[in-house]
Structure formats: C-alpha cells, structure tokens
Amino acid sequence: MTTFQTIVLVVGACLLLLGGFSGIAIFIRALKISDKFGDETNVGSLWGLFMLGIAAGLLLTWWALRTTGG
C-alpha cells in the first residue's frame, strides 16, 4: 500500500467516524421528547454530516482498498 493509499484510507475512516458520530447525535436527539416545535437547531447540519460522512467515507475506503491489488 502506497503512502497516498494510506492517506486516502485514513481520511475515509475519519469521515466514517464523523458520519457515525453525527448519526448517534441524530439518534440521541430523536430519543429526547421535546414538546417545543421549532427547536430544530443544527439538525440539517447533522443530517448533512451524516450523509456526506458515510457516503464519502465508504467511497474513499473502498477506493483505497480496491487499488491495493490484493
């Protein structure tokens, strides 16, 4: 595995972790019962981090591991 592939793999793993942590934050927020409507601060950012982190993390991890030739 070249240095570039290792860097891509590490960045992909970090993006997967970021997506996982934002997914956990969304889940914890959903478990809290809130009677107030309009208290949706930063939920869009969490969903964006979740979708981008999981998708890009899986793509970069797959690409780094696929190009190793093994």
Coordinates of N, CA and C in Angstrom, one line a residue, residues 13-39:
A13 N -11.7 6.6 6.8 CA -12.0 6.1 8.1 C -12.5 7.3 9.0
C14 N -11.8 8.4 8.9 CA -12.2 9.6 9.7 C -13.6 10.1 9.3
L15 N -13.9 10.1 8.0 CA -15.2 10.5 7.5 C -16.3 9.6 8.0
L16 N -15.9 8.3 8.0 CA -16.9 7.3 8.5 C -17.2 7.5 10.0
L17 N -16.1 7.8 10.8 CA -16.3 8.1 12.2 C -17.1 9.4 12.4
L18 N -16.9 10.4 11.6 CA -17.6 11.7 11.7 C -19.1 11.4 11.3
G19 N -19.4 10.6 10.3 CA -20.7 10.3 10.0 C -21.4 9.5 11.0
G20 N -20.6 8.5 11.6 CA -21.2 7.7 12.7 C -21.5 8.6 13.9
F21 N -20.6 9.5 14.3 CA -20.9 10.3 15.5 C -22.1 11.3 15.2
S22 N -22.3 11.8 14.0 CA -23.4 12.6 13.7 C -24.7 11.8 13.7
G23 N -24.6 10.5 13.2 CA -25.8 9.6 13.3 C -26.2 9.3 14.7
I24 N -25.2 9.2 15.6 CA -25.5 8.9 17.0 C -26.1 10.2 17.6
A25 N -25.7 11.4 17.2 CA -26.2 12.6 17.7 C -27.7 12.8 17.3
I26 N -27.9 12.4 16.0 CA -29.3 12.5 15.5 C -30.2 11.5 16.3
F27 N -29.7 10.3 16.5 CA -30.5 9.3 17.3 C -30.8 9.7 18.7
I28 N -29.8 10.3 19.4 CA -30.0 10.8 20.7 C -31.0 11.9 20.7
R29 N -30.9 12.8 19.7 CA -31.8 13.9 19.6 C -33.2 13.4 19.4
A30 N -33.4 12.3 18.6 CA -34.7 11.8 18.4 C -35.3 11.1 19.6
L31 N -34.5 10.6 20.5 CA -35.0 10.0 21.7 C -35.5 11.0 22.7
K32 N -34.9 12.2 22.7 CA -35.4 13.2 23.6 C -36.8 13.6 23.1
I33 N -37.7 13.6 24.0 CA -39.1 14.0 23.7 C -39.2 15.5 24.0
S34 N -39.4 16.2 22.9 CA -39.5 17.7 23.0 C -40.9 18.1 22.7
D35 N -41.5 18.9 23.6 CA -42.8 19.4 23.3 C -42.8 20.7 22.5
K36 N -41.6 21.3 22.4 CA -41.4 22.5 21.7 C -41.2 22.3 20.2
F37 N -42.0 22.9 19.4 CA -41.7 22.9 17.9 C -40.9 24.0 17.6
G38 N -40.1 23.9 16.6 CA -39.2 24.9 16.1 C -37.8 24.8 16.8
D39 N -37.6 23.8 17.6 CA -36.3 23.6 18.3 C -35.5 22.6 17.5

